[in-house]
Amino acid sequence: MFEGLGNRLTGIFDGLRGRGALSEEDVKKAMREIRVALLEADVALPVAKAFIDRVREKAVGQEVIRSISPGQMVVKIVSDELVRMLGSEASELKLMGEPPLVYLMVGLQGAGKTTTTGKLGKRLKERDRKKVLMASLDTRRPAAQEQLAVLGQQTGVDTLPIVPDETPVAITKRAQTVARMQGYDVLILDTAGRLSIDLELMQEVRSVRAVCKPVETLLVVDAMTGQDAVQTGKAFHEALDLTGIVLTRIDGDARGGAALSMREVTGCPIKLIGEGEGMDALDVFHPERIANRILGMGDVVSLVEKAAEHFEEEEAEKIAKRLQKGKFDLNDLASQLKQMQNMGGMGALMKMLPGGAKMQAAMKGANIDDNHIKRQLAIISSMTPAERSKPELMKASRKQRVANGSGTSVQDVNKLLKQFNDAAKMMKRMKKMGKKGGGGGFPGMGGGMPPGFGGPGGGMPPMGGGGFPGLGGR
Amino acid sequence: MRLFGWGRKKQDAQSAEPSPAKASASELESRVQDGAGQDAGKDAGKDAGQTEASPAEQTEARKDERPQSSGDQQEATAAPAKKTGDKPRASWAQRLRQGLAKSSSRLGAGLTGLFSGGRIDDDALEELEDQLIMGDLGVEPAAKIVAELRRQRFGQEASDQEFRQALASIIADMLEPVAYALDIKNQHRPHILLVTGVNGAGKTTTIGKLASQFQAQGAKVMLAAADTYRAAAVGQLQIWAERASVPIVTGAERADPAAVAYQAVERARAEGVDVLIVDTAGRLHNKADLMAELQKIVRVIKKLDDSAPHDTLLVLDATTGQNAINQVKTFKELIDVSGLIVTKLDGTARGGVVVGLADRFGLPIHAIGVGEAMEDLSPFDPQAFAKALVDLEE
Ligand SMILES: Nc1nc2c(ncn2[C@@H]2O[C@H](COP(=O)(O)OP(=O)(O)O)[C@@H](O)[C@H]2O)c(=O)[nH]1
Ligand SMILES: Nc1nc2c(ncn2[C@@H]2O[C@H](COP(=O)(O)OP(=O)(O)O)[C@@H](O)[C@H]2O)c(=O)[nH]1
Ligand SMILES: [Mg+2]
Ligand SMILES: [Mg+2]
């Protein structure tokens, strides 16, 4: 596996600790590492070069803040610049104008256009309360139109009835007529995948564009794309005057350098990301997250936000209040564990943390996995309400009963209780520090793993491979 | 060099529409055809019409016949939905070359810019390394290739042509050991092919192409639609089955893919099928549950035939960058991938990642996808690939 930039840079700067400013020689060394990191992350070479030039200028002579190492300082400069280039704020889809507004989805074969069309339809319908019609202009790929129809059924979004042997332009016109007559707010047009060098097909989609005059022309791009991002981005932008990029399969483990390449080459904002095959797996783009990913520093911000999102509001508030009163019992722990499960389990969480891979390995060794969570929940649910709110009641005979009830051993019960005690202690400490958990009050997220996961080996390995300052805060 | 057991339609080159591709495309085609002849015996695949014939007995002439019947087959079963089939098509080599020419013209231009004959020096080599990286070769393989070129040629005088030749032959040498035909032997009936890969890589399309090629060689082919997840995935494979006129086994919507695979193997056995190709849902390699599902499919197939799957193919999209390494690594670890097929090489992506993969994993590359139509699957030819990659005219 590729090493994250954080580790690389901390490595070369180890000897430099305590110096005042970054010298030209230091920076040169760092730039070599950054170049490799960017290329390994699939940032296109010309884009990487331009980026490095800009960063070099900023880095030379930069004062190193006392609290961090020169390596961390460079990582911060790089990361800030990356975020700036990726687009500092989220860019919204255009929803104003005379209906029906047309969205045109374009891209290479298999990029995720149809799936994204389905997701987008659902999102616009449910979140933005729009009346949405979807139509597939893909007359090439076998069963492509049926695919969109099925997605429409799944999401309850209308699709244009399929008429065999119609040309894409004819379908477009029919879709617009239907959308106009039946009062749709938005019409999303899914198109066939095409190569940028396929002149005939590029001409076809231009004709479609000329007919439907879209407010959004979105290029759907696979996050795993390599150096070809430049070529494809450029060609599609030149032909179609794109308004935005959708980056799919961000749920994979690609570093996603294509995001930067696309952004640079087209100048278009990345408007949405696809993070799974399900119809809800669509999100707005967060530049910091991709920046961290490109640099291999883990997705701390995402983790914190995801945790916050999934943590049902009331639940969070309830726990926050109880914490303020210094109360934390097994009910709270159980509800945290459940949230962990909802978020996709330990694996999904770990993946997003810096040094996550290492931690995952350590967890495997210590036998902490999603089954572990299940077992812990089983133990808690075998307790009486009184025991759950007053864990100190748990004496020997009760332990045996609970172990039997949950199909575990007394030893397991003891372990859980010990973890609970550690967690409760940590809660108190955090309360003293005045720190609330990430966003919606997921205790422990800011400072480390949620408590209760110390596991048999006791304690997680320390986090923060790159040790990027100030990441947890935003 | 080993190529496919099945050949290519030579007429393709003639029926090709006039295209922007340079004249040398058809030369490339015939060169590849010649190449196919050299090792024909070694690589001959299944030919059910001649099931008793040992592969070694298969001759180049027969290889030339087979594509002929492939043409008949296509005519007889041409799917009504297939519009693209109407227009005359460029040969695969032309299209590969068009794609690669478009993309490698950058590499080519880069090379021309840095080196128009003269002495091979540090600057030239550094620039070259950049150009290789731009072809998705990856930092390490690019460095390795450049180091080799340095070792061979540093300080020497060379013409532009010689320079490219040297470069191409280094790359071809790295690829040579992984160019293996899909070797369907008579040993297993059915010979079970499991086709896997990440989402949208081109699995289903590749299966359609494979089915028609095997079928054209006289093999009795059956497909199994074990992608029960993606919307209309079964319908898509059904259309391919129709096009290739082969039977297909499907399950209920959202059925257990392993159950579909199981049924398919049972049916294939009962019906004396030669080659069973199992389609699977796309899955990202980092999703443990989905990878476990795939392992289950393998386990269940093994219940019926311990030696199966006889080929476990990983389909890779050529536009994929360095993540392809993770993909191959994980799929190989978890389901023991036996070979690769690289798709979408007709595009601007050069597929340079293949060089890195060969270097690192040594997995056979069985074929390349060069388009969306049935005939757009070609043997992987390292020489042609490397030459096209460095824009070397012959
Ligand atoms: N994991 C993952 N898969 C995706 C995502 N978006 C699309 N896919 C999958 O990618 C494959 C191809 O998608 P599709 O929409 O048919 O691509 P199209 O050819 O561009 O229309 C399907 O298997 C989808 O389920 C995503 O964000 N994450
Ligand atoms: N240009 C081109 N497109 C291809 C090739 N192979 C597959 N495709 C297209 O890529 C898209 C996804 O292919 P599909 O077989 O559905 O992928 P799967 O999700 O892996 O089964 C479809 O639009 C195919 O037509 C190829 O070699 N070249
Ligand atoms: Mg589609
Ligand atoms: Mg498929």
mmCIF file of N, CA and C in Angstrom, chain A residues 1-2 35-36 39-42 45-46 49 108-111 115 139-143 146-147 150-151 154 165-166 193 195-201 222 224-228 230-232 249 251-255 275-278 351, chain B residues 17 20 80-81 83-84 87 98-99 102-103 106 130-131 133-136 139 198-200 229-232 235-236 239-240 243 254 282-287 290 317 319-323 325-327 344 346-349 360 372:
data_model
loop_
_atom_site.group_PDB
_atom_site.id
_atom_site.type_symbol
_atom_site.label_atom_id
_atom_site.label_comp_id
_atom_site.label_asym_id
_atom_site.label_seq_id
_atom_site.Cartn_x
_atom_site.Cartn_y
_atom_site.Cartn_z
ATOM 1 N N MET A 1 0.833 -1.215 0.000
ATOM 2 C CA MET A 1 0.000 0.000 0.000
ATOM 3 C C MET A 1 0.862 1.257 0.000
ATOM 4 N N PHE A 2 0.273 2.291 -0.549
ATOM 5 C CA PHE A 2 1.002 3.539 -0.583
ATOM 6 C C PHE A 2 1.006 4.166 0.800
ATOM 7 N N ARG A 35 5.200 15.189 -4.866
ATOM 8 C CA ARG A 35 4.995 14.780 -6.249
ATOM 9 C C ARG A 35 4.644 13.294 -6.330
ATOM 10 N N VAL A 36 5.421 12.490 -5.656
ATOM 11 C CA VAL A 36 5.153 11.051 -5.683
ATOM 12 C C VAL A 36 3.783 10.752 -5.073
ATOM 13 N N LEU A 39 1.089 11.683 -7.534
ATOM 14 C CA LEU A 39 1.023 10.771 -8.677
ATOM 15 C C LEU A 39 0.467 9.415 -8.279
ATOM 16 N N GLU A 40 0.853 8.961 -7.116
ATOM 17 C CA GLU A 40 0.306 7.686 -6.642
ATOM 18 C C GLU A 40 -1.178 7.802 -6.364
ATOM 19 N N ALA A 41 -1.609 9.018 -6.098
ATOM 20 C CA ALA A 41 -3.039 9.242 -5.869
ATOM 21 C C ALA A 41 -3.761 9.488 -7.188
ATOM 22 N N ASP A 42 -3.067 9.315 -8.297
ATOM 23 C CA ASP A 42 -3.659 9.485 -9.636
ATOM 24 C C ASP A 42 -3.948 10.922 -10.031
ATOM 25 N N LEU A 45 -0.264 14.226 -14.172
ATOM 26 C CA LEU A 45 1.063 14.820 -14.040
ATOM 27 C C LEU A 45 1.107 16.331 -14.252
ATOM 28 N N PRO A 46 0.517 16.849 -15.316
ATOM 29 C CA PRO A 46 0.594 18.308 -15.501
ATOM 30 C C PRO A 46 -0.073 19.059 -14.348
ATOM 31 N N LYS A 49 2.213 18.982 -11.351
ATOM 32 C CA LYS A 49 3.342 19.918 -11.505
ATOM 33 C C LYS A 49 2.925 21.348 -11.173
ATOM 34 N N LEU A 108 -18.102 8.623 -19.671
ATOM 35 C CA LEU A 108 -17.598 7.405 -20.298
ATOM 36 C C LEU A 108 -18.496 6.222 -19.944
ATOM 37 N N GLN A 109 -18.290 5.115 -20.610
ATOM 38 C CA GLN A 109 -19.044 3.899 -20.329
ATOM 39 C C GLN A 109 -18.774 3.403 -18.909
ATOM 40 N N GLY A 110 -19.853 3.047 -18.242
ATOM 41 C CA GLY A 110 -19.712 2.410 -16.929
ATOM 42 C C GLY A 110 -19.320 3.340 -15.793
ATOM 43 N N ALA A 111 -19.356 4.646 -16.030
ATOM 44 C CA ALA A 111 -18.908 5.588 -15.007
ATOM 45 C C ALA A 111 -19.887 5.684 -13.837
ATOM 46 N N THR A 115 -26.983 5.105 -12.554
ATOM 47 C CA THR A 115 -27.149 5.008 -11.106
ATOM 48 C C THR A 115 -27.248 6.407 -10.485
ATOM 49 N N THR A 139 -29.610 4.207 -26.033
ATOM 50 C CA THR A 139 -30.171 3.209 -26.941
ATOM 51 C C THR A 139 -29.112 2.199 -27.348
ATOM 52 N N ARG A 140 -27.949 2.268 -26.722
ATOM 53 C CA ARG A 140 -26.828 1.418 -27.124
ATOM 54 C C ARG A 140 -26.593 0.237 -26.199
ATOM 55 N N ARG A 141 -26.437 0.536 -24.941
ATOM 56 C CA ARG A 141 -26.134 -0.557 -24.009
ATOM 57 C C ARG A 141 -27.385 -1.406 -23.800
ATOM 58 N N PRO A 142 -27.247 -2.725 -23.886
ATOM 59 C CA PRO A 142 -28.410 -3.585 -23.704
ATOM 60 C C PRO A 142 -29.084 -3.340 -22.354
ATOM 61 N N ALA A 143 -30.393 -3.189 -22.391
ATOM 62 C CA ALA A 143 -31.226 -3.041 -21.185
ATOM 63 C C ALA A 143 -30.929 -1.777 -20.382
ATOM 64 N N GLU A 146 -34.206 -0.001 -19.501
ATOM 65 C CA GLU A 146 -34.904 -0.764 -18.466
ATOM 66 C C GLU A 146 -34.253 -0.517 -17.107
ATOM 67 N N GLN A 147 -32.937 -0.425 -17.113
ATOM 68 C CA GLN A 147 -32.213 -0.184 -15.861
ATOM 69 C C GLN A 147 -32.734 1.080 -15.183
ATOM 70 N N VAL A 150 -36.244 0.586 -13.806
ATOM 71 C CA VAL A 150 -36.252 -0.156 -12.539
ATOM 72 C C VAL A 150 -35.869 0.770 -11.384
ATOM 73 N N LEU A 151 -34.863 1.589 -11.607
ATOM 74 C CA LEU A 151 -34.442 2.515 -10.545
ATOM 75 C C LEU A 151 -35.579 3.481 -10.216
ATOM 76 N N GLN A 154 -37.967 1.726 -8.051
ATOM 77 C CA GLN A 154 -37.425 1.573 -6.691
ATOM 78 C C GLN A 154 -37.553 2.858 -5.886
ATOM 79 N N ASP A 165 -36.695 1.856 -30.516
ATOM 80 C CA ASP A 165 -36.178 2.387 -31.778
ATOM 81 C C ASP A 165 -36.265 3.896 -31.951
ATOM 82 N N GLU A 166 -36.406 4.618 -30.865
ATOM 83 C CA GLU A 166 -36.359 6.072 -30.970
ATOM 84 C C GLU A 166 -34.906 6.532 -30.890
ATOM 85 N N GLY A 193 -22.993 5.840 -22.432
ATOM 86 C CA GLY A 193 -21.582 6.114 -22.230
ATOM 87 C C GLY A 193 -20.908 6.332 -23.578
ATOM 88 N N LEU A 195 -16.960 7.511 -25.583
ATOM 89 C CA LEU A 195 -15.556 7.898 -25.514
ATOM 90 C C LEU A 195 -15.425 9.302 -26.079
ATOM 91 N N SER A 196 -14.531 10.065 -25.522
ATOM 92 C CA SER A 196 -14.378 11.443 -25.987
ATOM 93 C C SER A 196 -13.847 11.508 -27.416
ATOM 94 N N ILE A 197 -13.242 10.406 -27.879
ATOM 95 C CA ILE A 197 -12.715 10.415 -29.244
ATOM 96 C C ILE A 197 -13.702 9.823 -30.239
ATOM 97 N N ASP A 198 -14.870 9.427 -29.745
ATOM 98 C CA ASP A 198 -15.890 8.902 -30.651
ATOM 99 C C ASP A 198 -16.677 10.095 -31.210
ATOM 100 N N LEU A 199 -16.197 10.583 -32.330
ATOM 101 C CA LEU A 199 -16.719 11.849 -32.848
ATOM 102 C C LEU A 199 -18.224 11.782 -33.111
ATOM 103 N N GLU A 200 -18.645 10.645 -33.626
ATOM 104 C CA GLU A 200 -20.056 10.497 -33.959
ATOM 105 C C GLU A 200 -20.931 10.626 -32.706
ATOM 106 N N LEU A 201 -20.535 9.919 -31.673
ATOM 107 C CA LEU A 201 -21.334 9.956 -30.450
ATOM 108 C C LEU A 201 -21.215 11.292 -29.726
ATOM 109 N N ASP A 222 -15.626 8.290 -12.657
ATOM 110 C CA ASP A 222 -15.235 7.289 -11.673
ATOM 111 C C ASP A 222 -14.050 7.816 -10.839
ATOM 112 N N MET A 224 -11.887 6.296 -9.456
ATOM 113 C CA MET A 224 -10.684 5.474 -9.636
ATOM 114 C C MET A 224 -9.907 5.853 -10.892
ATOM 115 N N THR A 225 -10.449 6.808 -11.653
ATOM 116 C CA THR A 225 -9.821 7.210 -12.916
ATOM 117 C C THR A 225 -8.370 7.619 -12.720
ATOM 118 N N GLY A 226 -7.548 7.234 -13.673
ATOM 119 C CA GLY A 226 -6.139 7.597 -13.618
ATOM 120 C C GLY A 226 -5.832 8.853 -14.409
ATOM 121 N N GLN A 227 -4.715 8.823 -15.097
ATOM 122 C CA GLN A 227 -4.222 9.992 -15.811
ATOM 123 C C GLN A 227 -5.153 10.426 -16.946
ATOM 124 N N ASP A 228 -6.009 9.532 -17.375
ATOM 125 C CA ASP A 228 -6.925 9.850 -18.465
ATOM 126 C C ASP A 228 -7.915 10.958 -18.096
ATOM 127 N N VAL A 230 -7.509 13.913 -17.484
ATOM 128 C CA VAL A 230 -7.207 15.138 -18.215
ATOM 129 C C VAL A 230 -7.854 15.117 -19.597
ATOM 130 N N GLN A 231 -7.592 14.023 -20.285
ATOM 131 C CA GLN A 231 -8.074 13.874 -21.645
ATOM 132 C C GLN A 231 -9.598 13.919 -21.701
ATOM 133 N N THR A 232 -10.202 13.100 -20.873
ATOM 134 C CA THR A 232 -11.651 12.987 -20.867
ATOM 135 C C THR A 232 -12.305 14.287 -20.395
ATOM 136 N N ARG A 249 -18.154 6.249 -6.906
ATOM 137 C CA ARG A 249 -17.358 5.175 -6.291
ATOM 138 C C ARG A 249 -16.325 5.698 -5.311
ATOM 139 N N ASP A 251 -16.743 5.358 -2.444
ATOM 140 C CA ASP A 251 -16.753 4.350 -1.389
ATOM 141 C C ASP A 251 -15.656 3.305 -1.594
ATOM 142 N N GLY A 252 -14.954 3.405 -2.691
ATOM 143 C CA GLY A 252 -13.807 2.525 -2.886
ATOM 144 C C GLY A 252 -12.610 3.045 -2.116
ATOM 145 N N ASP A 253 -11.436 2.459 -2.377
ATOM 146 C CA ASP A 253 -10.268 2.956 -1.656
ATOM 147 C C ASP A 253 -9.291 3.692 -2.569
ATOM 148 N N ALA A 254 -9.804 4.165 -3.714
ATOM 149 C CA ALA A 254 -8.945 4.968 -4.580
ATOM 150 C C ALA A 254 -8.673 6.304 -3.898
ATOM 151 N N ARG A 255 -7.492 6.817 -4.145
ATOM 152 C CA ARG A 255 -7.122 8.093 -3.540
ATOM 153 C C ARG A 255 -7.900 9.259 -4.147
ATOM 154 N N GLU A 275 -21.383 7.490 -3.280
ATOM 155 C CA GLU A 275 -20.643 6.720 -2.284
ATOM 156 C C GLU A 275 -21.262 5.356 -2.036
ATOM 157 N N GLY A 276 -21.791 4.765 -3.086
ATOM 158 C CA GLY A 276 -22.335 3.425 -2.953
ATOM 159 C C GLY A 276 -23.314 3.152 -4.068
ATOM 160 N N GLU A 277 -23.799 1.926 -4.094
ATOM 161 C CA GLU A 277 -24.707 1.542 -5.158
ATOM 162 C C GLU A 277 -26.160 1.847 -4.818
ATOM 163 N N GLY A 278 -26.444 2.015 -3.550
ATOM 164 C CA GLY A 278 -27.813 2.271 -3.122
ATOM 165 C C GLY A 278 -28.285 3.640 -3.575
ATOM 166 N N LYS A 351 -11.810 2.731 8.337
ATOM 167 C CA LYS A 351 -11.292 3.109 7.036
ATOM 168 C C LYS A 351 -11.136 4.625 6.932
ATOM 169 N N GLU B 17 -14.522 1.223 -42.266
ATOM 170 C CA GLU B 17 -14.821 2.508 -42.879
ATOM 171 C C GLU B 17 -13.532 3.323 -42.905
ATOM 172 N N PRO B 20 -9.975 8.098 -39.382
ATOM 173 C CA PRO B 20 -8.841 8.987 -39.181
ATOM 174 C C PRO B 20 -7.568 8.245 -38.806
ATOM 175 N N PRO B 80 -32.044 -7.785 -32.732
ATOM 176 C CA PRO B 80 -32.756 -6.678 -33.346
ATOM 177 C C PRO B 80 -32.365 -5.325 -32.741
ATOM 178 N N ALA B 81 -32.002 -5.359 -31.473
ATOM 179 C CA ALA B 81 -31.742 -4.087 -30.803
ATOM 180 C C ALA B 81 -30.407 -3.476 -31.228
ATOM 181 N N LYS B 83 -28.091 -1.654 -33.068
ATOM 182 C CA LYS B 83 -28.054 -0.696 -34.164
ATOM 183 C C LYS B 83 -26.638 -0.459 -34.643
ATOM 184 N N THR B 84 -25.729 -0.537 -33.704
ATOM 185 C CA THR B 84 -24.363 -0.185 -34.046
ATOM 186 C C THR B 84 -23.771 -1.170 -35.034
ATOM 187 N N LYS B 87 -23.418 -0.148 -39.150
ATOM 188 C CA LYS B 87 -22.385 0.616 -39.847
ATOM 189 C C LYS B 87 -21.111 -0.218 -39.939
ATOM 190 N N GLN B 98 -6.410 3.620 -32.977
ATOM 191 C CA GLN B 98 -7.001 4.963 -32.937
ATOM 192 C C GLN B 98 -6.955 5.501 -31.519
ATOM 193 N N GLY B 99 -7.442 4.647 -30.617
ATOM 194 C CA GLY B 99 -7.473 5.050 -29.217
ATOM 195 C C GLY B 99 -6.077 5.340 -28.726
ATOM 196 N N LYS B 102 -4.502 8.386 -30.299
ATOM 197 C CA LYS B 102 -4.963 9.632 -29.691
ATOM 198 C C LYS B 102 -4.231 9.865 -28.387
ATOM 199 N N SER B 103 -4.164 8.782 -27.604
ATOM 200 C CA SER B 103 -3.543 8.966 -26.309
ATOM 201 C C SER B 103 -2.036 8.956 -26.419
ATOM 202 N N ARG B 106 0.198 11.882 -27.371
ATOM 203 C CA ARG B 106 0.763 12.737 -26.334
ATOM 204 C C ARG B 106 2.103 12.205 -25.904
ATOM 205 N N ASP B 130 8.411 11.004 -16.980
ATOM 206 C CA ASP B 130 7.155 11.744 -16.860
ATOM 207 C C ASP B 130 6.115 11.235 -17.851
ATOM 208 N N GLN B 131 6.581 11.046 -19.057
ATOM 209 C CA GLN B 131 5.648 10.629 -20.093
ATOM 210 C C GLN B 131 5.056 9.252 -19.781
ATOM 211 N N ILE B 133 4.633 8.050 -16.841
ATOM 212 C CA ILE B 133 3.684 8.234 -15.740
ATOM 213 C C ILE B 133 2.347 8.723 -16.280
ATOM 214 N N MET B 134 2.414 9.580 -17.272
ATOM 215 C CA MET B 134 1.170 10.082 -17.865
ATOM 216 C C MET B 134 0.384 8.982 -18.569
ATOM 217 N N GLY B 135 1.026 7.875 -18.828
ATOM 218 C CA GLY B 135 0.320 6.742 -19.405
ATOM 219 C C GLY B 135 -0.170 5.778 -18.340
ATOM 220 N N ASP B 136 -0.192 6.220 -17.081
ATOM 221 C CA ASP B 136 -0.662 5.384 -15.969
ATOM 222 C C ASP B 136 0.265 4.221 -15.663
ATOM 223 N N VAL B 139 4.558 5.256 -10.782
ATOM 224 C CA VAL B 139 5.871 5.823 -10.496
ATOM 225 C C VAL B 139 6.968 4.757 -10.565
ATOM 226 N N VAL B 198 -14.790 -4.863 -10.356
ATOM 227 C CA VAL B 198 -15.502 -3.755 -9.714
ATOM 228 C C VAL B 198 -16.655 -3.315 -10.609
ATOM 229 N N ASN B 199 -17.468 -2.418 -10.109
ATOM 230 C CA ASN B 199 -18.663 -1.982 -10.822
ATOM 231 C C ASN B 199 -18.326 -1.289 -12.140
ATOM 232 N N GLY B 200 -19.068 -1.670 -13.163
ATOM 233 C CA GLY B 200 -18.958 -0.969 -14.440
ATOM 234 C C GLY B 200 -17.698 -1.248 -15.230
ATOM 235 N N TYR B 229 -28.122 -8.245 -8.398
ATOM 236 C CA TYR B 229 -28.232 -6.994 -7.647
ATOM 237 C C TYR B 229 -28.548 -5.786 -8.529
ATOM 238 N N ARG B 230 -27.701 -5.521 -9.490
ATOM 239 C CA ARG B 230 -27.871 -4.291 -10.254
ATOM 240 C C ARG B 230 -29.158 -4.306 -11.074
ATOM 241 N N ALA B 231 -29.804 -3.165 -11.124
ATOM 242 C CA ALA B 231 -31.050 -3.052 -11.867
ATOM 243 C C ALA B 231 -30.836 -3.476 -13.314
ATOM 244 N N ALA B 232 -31.687 -4.383 -13.780
ATOM 245 C CA ALA B 232 -31.698 -4.835 -15.176
ATOM 246 C C ALA B 232 -30.392 -5.507 -15.620
ATOM 247 N N GLY B 235 -31.369 -8.660 -17.444
ATOM 248 C CA GLY B 235 -31.866 -8.332 -18.780
ATOM 249 C C GLY B 235 -30.727 -8.038 -19.742
ATOM 250 N N GLN B 236 -29.723 -7.362 -19.243
ATOM 251 C CA GLN B 236 -28.565 -7.026 -20.078
ATOM 252 C C GLN B 236 -27.855 -8.295 -20.559
ATOM 253 N N ILE B 239 -29.820 -10.230 -23.191
ATOM 254 C CA ILE B 239 -29.685 -9.727 -24.562
ATOM 255 C C ILE B 239 -28.382 -10.212 -25.183
ATOM 256 N N TRP B 240 -27.325 -10.225 -24.367
ATOM 257 C CA TRP B 240 -26.057 -10.759 -24.884
ATOM 258 C C TRP B 240 -26.188 -12.245 -25.225
ATOM 259 N N ARG B 243 -27.859 -12.470 -28.511
ATOM 260 C CA ARG B 243 -26.942 -12.089 -29.588
ATOM 261 C C ARG B 243 -26.000 -13.219 -29.941
ATOM 262 N N ARG B 254 -33.183 -10.458 -6.958
ATOM 263 C CA ARG B 254 -32.521 -10.466 -5.651
ATOM 264 C C ARG B 254 -32.269 -11.863 -5.107
ATOM 265 N N GLY B 282 -20.960 -6.287 -9.897
ATOM 266 C CA GLY B 282 -19.757 -5.513 -9.638
ATOM 267 C C GLY B 282 -19.601 -5.303 -8.145
ATOM 268 N N ARG B 283 -18.376 -5.303 -7.673
ATOM 269 C CA ARG B 283 -18.159 -5.057 -6.256
ATOM 270 C C ARG B 283 -16.810 -4.399 -6.066
ATOM 271 N N LEU B 284 -16.776 -3.441 -5.173
ATOM 272 C CA LEU B 284 -15.504 -2.821 -4.847
ATOM 273 C C LEU B 284 -14.761 -3.749 -3.904
ATOM 274 N N HIS B 285 -13.478 -3.877 -4.184
ATOM 275 C CA HIS B 285 -12.661 -4.841 -3.451
ATOM 276 C C HIS B 285 -12.552 -4.563 -1.968
ATOM 277 N N ASN B 286 -12.827 -3.321 -1.563
ATOM 278 C CA ASN B 286 -12.692 -3.006 -0.142
ATOM 279 C C ASN B 286 -13.969 -3.284 0.653
ATOM 280 N N LYS B 287 -14.978 -3.862 -0.006
ATOM 281 C CA LYS B 287 -16.198 -4.180 0.720
ATOM 282 C C LYS B 287 -16.199 -5.640 1.145
ATOM 283 N N LEU B 290 -19.280 -7.919 0.414
ATOM 284 C CA LEU B 290 -19.464 -8.285 -0.996
ATOM 285 C C LEU B 290 -18.393 -9.264 -1.451
ATOM 286 N N ASP B 317 -10.921 -2.063 -15.908
ATOM 287 C CA ASP B 317 -11.195 -0.938 -16.796
ATOM 288 C C ASP B 317 -9.877 -0.180 -17.039
ATOM 289 N N THR B 319 -9.271 2.702 -17.886
ATOM 290 C CA THR B 319 -9.195 4.096 -17.402
ATOM 291 C C THR B 319 -8.791 4.156 -15.942
ATOM 292 N N THR B 320 -8.800 3.009 -15.281
ATOM 293 C CA THR B 320 -8.451 2.986 -13.868
ATOM 294 C C THR B 320 -6.974 3.300 -13.674
ATOM 295 N N GLY B 321 -6.718 4.096 -12.696
ATOM 296 C CA GLY B 321 -5.337 4.445 -12.392
ATOM 297 C C GLY B 321 -4.717 3.439 -11.432
ATOM 298 N N GLN B 322 -3.966 3.959 -10.483
ATOM 299 C CA GLN B 322 -3.192 3.093 -9.602
ATOM 300 C C GLN B 322 -4.059 2.214 -8.709
ATOM 301 N N ASN B 323 -5.328 2.536 -8.582
ATOM 302 C CA ASN B 323 -6.193 1.692 -7.760
ATOM 303 C C ASN B 323 -6.312 0.284 -8.323
ATOM 304 N N ILE B 325 -4.117 -1.659 -8.844
ATOM 305 C CA ILE B 325 -3.210 -2.514 -8.075
ATOM 306 C C ILE B 325 -3.920 -3.075 -6.846
ATOM 307 N N ASN B 326 -4.625 -2.212 -6.146
ATOM 308 C CA ASN B 326 -5.403 -2.691 -4.999
ATOM 309 C C ASN B 326 -6.454 -3.704 -5.416
ATOM 310 N N GLN B 327 -7.080 -3.417 -6.540
ATOM 311 C CA GLN B 327 -8.126 -4.320 -7.025
ATOM 312 C C GLN B 327 -7.555 -5.712 -7.258
ATOM 313 N N LYS B 344 -11.920 -1.397 -22.498
ATOM 314 C CA LYS B 344 -12.012 0.020 -22.841
ATOM 315 C C LYS B 344 -10.679 0.591 -23.340
ATOM 316 N N ASP B 346 -10.072 1.037 -26.273
ATOM 317 C CA ASP B 346 -10.353 1.834 -27.462
ATOM 318 C C ASP B 346 -10.489 3.308 -27.103
ATOM 319 N N GLY B 347 -10.444 3.636 -25.843
ATOM 320 C CA GLY B 347 -10.586 5.024 -25.414
ATOM 321 C C GLY B 347 -9.253 5.742 -25.333
ATOM 322 N N THR B 348 -9.255 6.857 -24.635
ATOM 323 C CA THR B 348 -8.020 7.628 -24.531
ATOM 324 C C THR B 348 -7.108 7.114 -23.424
ATOM 325 N N ALA B 349 -7.663 6.271 -22.559
ATOM 326 C CA ALA B 349 -6.813 5.712 -21.511
ATOM 327 C C ALA B 349 -5.868 4.719 -22.158
ATOM 328 N N ARG B 360 4.219 -6.589 -11.231
ATOM 329 C CA ARG B 360 4.020 -6.841 -9.822
ATOM 330 C C ARG B 360 3.358 -8.181 -9.511
ATOM 331 N N GLU B 372 -17.601 -1.796 -27.789
ATOM 332 C CA GLU B 372 -18.802 -2.288 -27.138
ATOM 333 C C GLU B 372 -19.484 -3.412 -27.904
#
